[in-house]
XYZ file of C-alpha atoms in Angstrom:
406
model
C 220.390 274.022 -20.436
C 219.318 276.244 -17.491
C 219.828 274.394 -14.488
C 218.454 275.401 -11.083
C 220.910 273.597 -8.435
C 219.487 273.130 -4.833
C 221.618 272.954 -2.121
C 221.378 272.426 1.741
C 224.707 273.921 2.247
C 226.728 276.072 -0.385
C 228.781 273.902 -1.812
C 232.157 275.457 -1.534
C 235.118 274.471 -0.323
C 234.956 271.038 -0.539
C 236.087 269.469 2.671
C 233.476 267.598 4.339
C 231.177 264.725 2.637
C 228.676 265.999 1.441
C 229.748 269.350 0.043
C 232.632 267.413 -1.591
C 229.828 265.899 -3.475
C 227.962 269.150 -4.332
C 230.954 270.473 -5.317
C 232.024 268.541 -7.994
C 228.442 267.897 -9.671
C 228.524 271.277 -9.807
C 231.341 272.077 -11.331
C 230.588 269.384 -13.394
C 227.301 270.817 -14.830
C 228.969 274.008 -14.623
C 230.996 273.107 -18.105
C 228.054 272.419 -20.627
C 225.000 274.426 -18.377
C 223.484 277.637 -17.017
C 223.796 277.133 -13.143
C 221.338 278.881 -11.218
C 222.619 277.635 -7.318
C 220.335 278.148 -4.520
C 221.759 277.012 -1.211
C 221.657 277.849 2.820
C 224.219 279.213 5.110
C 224.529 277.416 8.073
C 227.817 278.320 9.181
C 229.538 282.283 9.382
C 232.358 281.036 7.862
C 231.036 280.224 4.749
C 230.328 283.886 4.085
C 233.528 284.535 2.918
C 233.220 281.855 -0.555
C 229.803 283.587 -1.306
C 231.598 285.896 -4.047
C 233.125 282.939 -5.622
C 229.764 281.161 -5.984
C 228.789 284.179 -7.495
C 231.378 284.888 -9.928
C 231.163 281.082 -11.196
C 227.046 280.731 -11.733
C 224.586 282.369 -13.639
C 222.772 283.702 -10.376
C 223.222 282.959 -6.784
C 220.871 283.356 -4.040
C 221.267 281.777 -0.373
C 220.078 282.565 2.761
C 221.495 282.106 6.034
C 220.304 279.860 9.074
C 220.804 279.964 12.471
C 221.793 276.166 13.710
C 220.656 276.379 17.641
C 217.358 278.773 16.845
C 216.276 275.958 14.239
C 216.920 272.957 16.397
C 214.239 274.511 18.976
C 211.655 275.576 15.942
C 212.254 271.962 14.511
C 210.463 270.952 16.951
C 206.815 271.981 15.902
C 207.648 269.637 12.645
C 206.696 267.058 15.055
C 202.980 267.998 15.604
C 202.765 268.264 11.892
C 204.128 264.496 11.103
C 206.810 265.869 8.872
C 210.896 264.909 8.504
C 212.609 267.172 11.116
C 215.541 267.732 8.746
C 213.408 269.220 6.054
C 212.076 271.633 9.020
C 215.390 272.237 9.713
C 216.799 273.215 6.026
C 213.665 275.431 5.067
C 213.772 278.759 4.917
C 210.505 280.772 3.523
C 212.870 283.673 2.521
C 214.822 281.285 0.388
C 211.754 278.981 -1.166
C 210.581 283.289 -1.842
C 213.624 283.529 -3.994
C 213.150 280.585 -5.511
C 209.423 281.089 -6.606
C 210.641 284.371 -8.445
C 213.661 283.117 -10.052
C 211.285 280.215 -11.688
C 208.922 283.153 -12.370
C 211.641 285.137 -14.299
C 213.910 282.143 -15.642
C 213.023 279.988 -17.894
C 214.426 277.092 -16.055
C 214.768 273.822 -18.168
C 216.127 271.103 -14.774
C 215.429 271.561 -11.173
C 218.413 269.602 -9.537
C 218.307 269.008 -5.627
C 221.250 267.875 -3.597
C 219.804 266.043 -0.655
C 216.470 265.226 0.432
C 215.970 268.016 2.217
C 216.025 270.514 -0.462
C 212.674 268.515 -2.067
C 210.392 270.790 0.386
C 211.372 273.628 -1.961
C 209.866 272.161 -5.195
C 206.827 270.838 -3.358
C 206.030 274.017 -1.309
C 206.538 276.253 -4.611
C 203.861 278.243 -6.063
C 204.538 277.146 -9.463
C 204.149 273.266 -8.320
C 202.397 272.889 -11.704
C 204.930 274.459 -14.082
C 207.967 272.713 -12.304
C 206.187 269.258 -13.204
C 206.338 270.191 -16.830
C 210.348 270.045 -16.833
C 212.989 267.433 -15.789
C 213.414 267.172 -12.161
C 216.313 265.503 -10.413
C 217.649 264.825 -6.670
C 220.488 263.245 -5.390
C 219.863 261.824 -2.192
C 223.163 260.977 -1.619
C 222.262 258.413 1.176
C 218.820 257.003 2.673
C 218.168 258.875 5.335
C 215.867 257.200 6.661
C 218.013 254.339 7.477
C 220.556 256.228 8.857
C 218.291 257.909 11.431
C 216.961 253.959 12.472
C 220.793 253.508 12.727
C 220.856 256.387 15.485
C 218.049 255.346 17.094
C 219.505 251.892 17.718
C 222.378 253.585 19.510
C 220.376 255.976 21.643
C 217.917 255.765 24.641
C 215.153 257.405 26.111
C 213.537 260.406 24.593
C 216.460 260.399 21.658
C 215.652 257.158 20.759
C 212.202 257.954 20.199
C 213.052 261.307 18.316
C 215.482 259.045 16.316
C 212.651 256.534 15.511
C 210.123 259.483 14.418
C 212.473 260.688 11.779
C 213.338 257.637 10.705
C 209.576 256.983 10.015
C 208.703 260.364 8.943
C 211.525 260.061 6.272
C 210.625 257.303 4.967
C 207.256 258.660 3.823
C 209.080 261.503 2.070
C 211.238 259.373 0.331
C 208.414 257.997 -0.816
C 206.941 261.100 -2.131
C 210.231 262.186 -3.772
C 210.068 258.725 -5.835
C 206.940 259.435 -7.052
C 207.880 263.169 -8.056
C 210.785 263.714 -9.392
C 212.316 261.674 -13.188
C 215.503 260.749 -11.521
C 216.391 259.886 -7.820
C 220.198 259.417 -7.493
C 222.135 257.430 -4.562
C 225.717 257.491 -3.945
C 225.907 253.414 -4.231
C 224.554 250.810 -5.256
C 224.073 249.449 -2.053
C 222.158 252.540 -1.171
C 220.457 252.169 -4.060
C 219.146 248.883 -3.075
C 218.451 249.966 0.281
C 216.067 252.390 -1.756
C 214.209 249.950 -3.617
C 213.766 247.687 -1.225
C 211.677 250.257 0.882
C 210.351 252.292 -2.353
C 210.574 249.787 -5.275
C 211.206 252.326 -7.387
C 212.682 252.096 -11.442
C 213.561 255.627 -11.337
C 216.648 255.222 -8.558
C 220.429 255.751 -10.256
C 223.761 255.551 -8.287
C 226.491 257.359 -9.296
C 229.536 257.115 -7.158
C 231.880 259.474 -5.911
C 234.885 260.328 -6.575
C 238.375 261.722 -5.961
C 241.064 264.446 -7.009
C 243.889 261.949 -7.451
C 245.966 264.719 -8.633
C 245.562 266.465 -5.322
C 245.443 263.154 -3.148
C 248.738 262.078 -4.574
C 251.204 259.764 -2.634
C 254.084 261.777 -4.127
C 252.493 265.036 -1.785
C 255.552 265.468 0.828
C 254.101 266.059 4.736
C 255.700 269.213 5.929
C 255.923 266.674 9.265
C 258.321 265.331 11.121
C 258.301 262.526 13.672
C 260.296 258.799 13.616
C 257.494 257.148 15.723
C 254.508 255.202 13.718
C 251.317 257.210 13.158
C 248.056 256.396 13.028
C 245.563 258.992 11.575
C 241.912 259.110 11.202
C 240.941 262.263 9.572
C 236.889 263.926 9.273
C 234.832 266.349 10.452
C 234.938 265.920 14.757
C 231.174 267.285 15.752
C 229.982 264.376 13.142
C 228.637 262.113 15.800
C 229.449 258.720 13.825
C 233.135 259.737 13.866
C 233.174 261.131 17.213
C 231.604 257.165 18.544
C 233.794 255.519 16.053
C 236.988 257.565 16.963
C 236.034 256.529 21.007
C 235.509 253.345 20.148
C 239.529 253.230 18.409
C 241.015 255.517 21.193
C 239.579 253.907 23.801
C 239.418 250.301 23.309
C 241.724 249.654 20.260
C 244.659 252.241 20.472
C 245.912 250.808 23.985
C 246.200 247.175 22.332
C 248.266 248.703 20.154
C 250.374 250.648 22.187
C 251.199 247.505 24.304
C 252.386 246.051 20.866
C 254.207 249.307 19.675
C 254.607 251.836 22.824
C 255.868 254.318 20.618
C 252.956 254.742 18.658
C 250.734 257.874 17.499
C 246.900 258.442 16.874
C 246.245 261.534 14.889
C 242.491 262.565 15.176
C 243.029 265.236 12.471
C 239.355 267.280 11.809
C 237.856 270.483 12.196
C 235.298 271.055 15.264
C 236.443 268.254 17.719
C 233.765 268.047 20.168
C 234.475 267.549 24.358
C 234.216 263.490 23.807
C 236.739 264.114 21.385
C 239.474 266.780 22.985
C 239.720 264.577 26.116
C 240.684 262.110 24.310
C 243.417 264.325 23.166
C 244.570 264.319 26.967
C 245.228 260.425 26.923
C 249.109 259.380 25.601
C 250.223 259.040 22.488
C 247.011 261.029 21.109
C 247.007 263.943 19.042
C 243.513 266.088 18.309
C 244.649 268.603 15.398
C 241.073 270.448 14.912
C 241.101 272.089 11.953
C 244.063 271.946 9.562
C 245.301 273.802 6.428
C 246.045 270.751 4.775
C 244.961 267.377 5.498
C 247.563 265.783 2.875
C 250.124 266.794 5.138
C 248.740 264.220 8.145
C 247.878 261.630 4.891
C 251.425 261.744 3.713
C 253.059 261.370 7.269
C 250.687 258.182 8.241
C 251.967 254.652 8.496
C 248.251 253.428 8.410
C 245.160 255.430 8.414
C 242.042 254.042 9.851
C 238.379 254.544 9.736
C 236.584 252.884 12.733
C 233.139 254.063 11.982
C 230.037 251.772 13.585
C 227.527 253.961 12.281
C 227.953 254.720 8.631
C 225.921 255.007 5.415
C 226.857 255.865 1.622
C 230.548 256.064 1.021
C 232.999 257.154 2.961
C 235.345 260.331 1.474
C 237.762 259.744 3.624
C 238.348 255.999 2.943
C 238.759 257.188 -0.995
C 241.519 260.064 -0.116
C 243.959 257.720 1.938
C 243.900 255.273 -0.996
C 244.322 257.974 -3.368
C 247.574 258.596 -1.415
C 248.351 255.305 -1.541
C 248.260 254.659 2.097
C 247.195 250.990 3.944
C 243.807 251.514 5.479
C 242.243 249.518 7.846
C 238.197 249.865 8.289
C 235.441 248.541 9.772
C 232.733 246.668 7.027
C 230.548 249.942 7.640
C 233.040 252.250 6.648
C 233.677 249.908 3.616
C 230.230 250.200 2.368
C 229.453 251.194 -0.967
C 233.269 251.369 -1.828
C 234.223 248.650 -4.251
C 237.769 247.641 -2.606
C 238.943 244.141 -2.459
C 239.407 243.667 1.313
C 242.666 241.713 2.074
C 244.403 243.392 -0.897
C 242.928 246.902 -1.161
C 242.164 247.752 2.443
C 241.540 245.724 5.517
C 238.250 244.796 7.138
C 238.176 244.493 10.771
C 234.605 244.342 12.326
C 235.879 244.162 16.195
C 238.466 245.649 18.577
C 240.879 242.643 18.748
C 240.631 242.090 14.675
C 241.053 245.954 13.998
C 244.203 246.215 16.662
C 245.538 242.476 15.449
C 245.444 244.384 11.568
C 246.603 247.860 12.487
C 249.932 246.267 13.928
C 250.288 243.880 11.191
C 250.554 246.902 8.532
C 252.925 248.956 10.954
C 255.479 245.996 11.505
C 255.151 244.768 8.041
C 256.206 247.934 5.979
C 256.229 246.121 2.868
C 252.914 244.602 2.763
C 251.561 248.044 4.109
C 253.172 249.542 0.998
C 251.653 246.915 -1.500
C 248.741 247.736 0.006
C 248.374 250.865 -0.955
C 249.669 251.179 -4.320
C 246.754 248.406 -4.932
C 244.547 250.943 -3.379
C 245.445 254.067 -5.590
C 245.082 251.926 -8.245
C 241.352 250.962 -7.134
C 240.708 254.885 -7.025
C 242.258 256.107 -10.055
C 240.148 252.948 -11.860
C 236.299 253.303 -10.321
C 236.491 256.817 -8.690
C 236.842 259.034 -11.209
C 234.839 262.706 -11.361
C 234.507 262.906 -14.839
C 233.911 259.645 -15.668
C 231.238 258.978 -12.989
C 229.411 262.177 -13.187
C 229.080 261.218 -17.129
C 225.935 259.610 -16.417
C 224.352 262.975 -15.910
C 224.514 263.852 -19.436
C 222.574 260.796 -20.383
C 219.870 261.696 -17.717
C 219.777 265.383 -18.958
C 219.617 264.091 -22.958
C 217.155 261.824 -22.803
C 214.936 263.748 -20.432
C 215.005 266.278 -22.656
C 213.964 264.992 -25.254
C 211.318 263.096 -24.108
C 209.862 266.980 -22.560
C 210.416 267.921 -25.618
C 208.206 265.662 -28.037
């Protein structure tokens, strides 16, 4: 099959959420299909992994995007009552490259990753012949609900902004229902959240999952240190890991320390913003930015936390410290959509107390902290498999193809 894949950000190398996900759906279709990738630059950086893209699809084209100039154009989407993210991730040179690879490809499946790449197929030209193949998107989350979450944390005009989205989006979620065959979700809780708003038939999840050859607990940390450590590893301009990561530094961390004074917080991530790097000035924690290899901080971590109050979809992160075998302790948001036992898989702690109480539990108690995570590796290596979760694609491409083509 001839596959055009959509993407809001190339989706190489895989080290942040949601090109993780791109990434290995790609590579995925990548073994049985044609891959025609089209996909925005939104970082320099990225530049360099263009030839690679190239070398491993049938055609790539991409265009790149300028971050601060399309925050300040974004905001004419809101005279217009549309999403500000799909403002944000169009580009008419790109939906122009589009239109003529449709026009000179016979493509058999358009395949979007994200919402935001839906404004392509709707503003094309050839609207008409696109409805006459299989169309898929993975909306990884619901945005929609993530934006309400925002808005409940904000005030003033960014509430408001928050609210809009969250409104606007939910329209176009609507509209993407009704368009394309399949509409996939990274959980099933998202995938309720979905119905619920949409009551759709046509809404899939299919989970993530992780290299547990990579993430492997026999990986040896290059680092050194006899005190405890603490690490909390993601992307630090995110702003629901920059709140959650305040939240642990300043309120939870310092319980600890009066427990265990000799304790360490890693914040390991690329991008830490100002919030973040004073934190950095406080004892006993440690702001990395960005690292070579994040196995190394895994490996060398007595516990590794995720203290996120605003989250949606599944958490990467959560996934790769129990693929290394290592005790984590989370709040229920974090936990969301990932199908651990907590008490015996991970720990659940919704508040500062509970989450410090836990946290010192797993340092002084080595043992438990150990069961703990060889129960968790096994919860990976059992429901978070690439292969065998991405399978369900094949079934979606089969039987959609066959039904286009009777």
């Amino acid at each position: 099959m001839r596959i055009l894949f959509l993407t809001h950000r190339i989706p190489y190398p895989p080290n942040k959420g949601d090109k993780i996900r791109s990434y290995h759906i790609l590579n995925y279709l990548i073994k049985s299909h044609e891959i025609y990738l089209a996909s925005l630059i939104d970082q320099k950086k990225d530049k360099q992994f263009l030839l690679f893209l190239k070398e491993h699809t049938k055609k790539f084209i991409h265009d790149t995007i300028n971050p601060s100039i399309k925050k300040i154009y974004c905001l004419s989407s809101l005279l217009t009552n549309q999403p500000i993210t799909s403002c944000f991730f169009y580009s008419k040179s790109l939906q122009r490259a589009i239109d003529k690879l449709i026009v000179n490809n016979e493509i058999d499946i358009f395949f979007c990753f994200s919402s935001q790449m839906a404004e392509y197929i709707f503003r094309s030209k050839y609207l008409d012949r696109i409805k006459e193949h299989i169309c898929i998107i993975d909306m990884i989350d619901v945005d929609s609900c993530k934006w309400a979450q925002y808005a409940e944390n904000k005030v003033g005009w960014r509430r408001w902004i928050y609210n809009y989205e969250a409104r606007q989006l939910t329209n176009y979620e609507q509209k993407i229902i009704e368009f394309f065959d399949h509409v996939l979700v990274v959980s099933d809780q998202e995938k309720d959240l979905l119905i619920q708003k949409a009551q759709a038939a046509n809404v899939l999840s299919i989970k993530n999952g992780v290299d547990s050859i990579f993430f492997d607990p026999d990986f040896r940390s290059k680092l050194r240190s006899r005190n405890p450590r603490i690490v909390f590893t993601g992307v630090m301009d995110y702003w629901p890991n920059i709140e959650g990561v305040q939240w642990f530094g300043e309120k939870i961390f310092p319980c600890i320390q009066k427990v265990i004074p000799s304790v360490e917080f890693f914040i390991v991530g690329s991008q830490p913003s100002s919030e973040i790097r004073r934190l950095g000035e406080r004892n006993g924690i440690y702001v990395t930015g960005y690292v070579d290899d994040v196995r190394d901080y895994l490996s060398a971590a007595d516990v590794c936390v995720a203290p996120l109050r605003i989250a949606r979809g599944i958490q990467n992160k959560v996934l790769e410290a129990m693929s290394m075998a290592k005790a984590v302790v989370a709040t229920p948001q974090a936990l969301e959509g990932i199908q651990a036992e907590p008490g015996i898989e991970v720990l659940s702690a919704a508040d500062e107390h509970s989450f410090a109480t836990a946290v010192i539990e797993l340092i002084q108690n080595k043992s438990k902290a150990q069961e703990m995570g060889e129960l968790a590796r096994e919860c990976v290596q059992r429901d978070y498999n690439w292969e065998k979760n991405l399978s369900l694609l094949d079934s979606l491409i089969l039987e959609n193809t066959l039904v286009h083509n009777t």
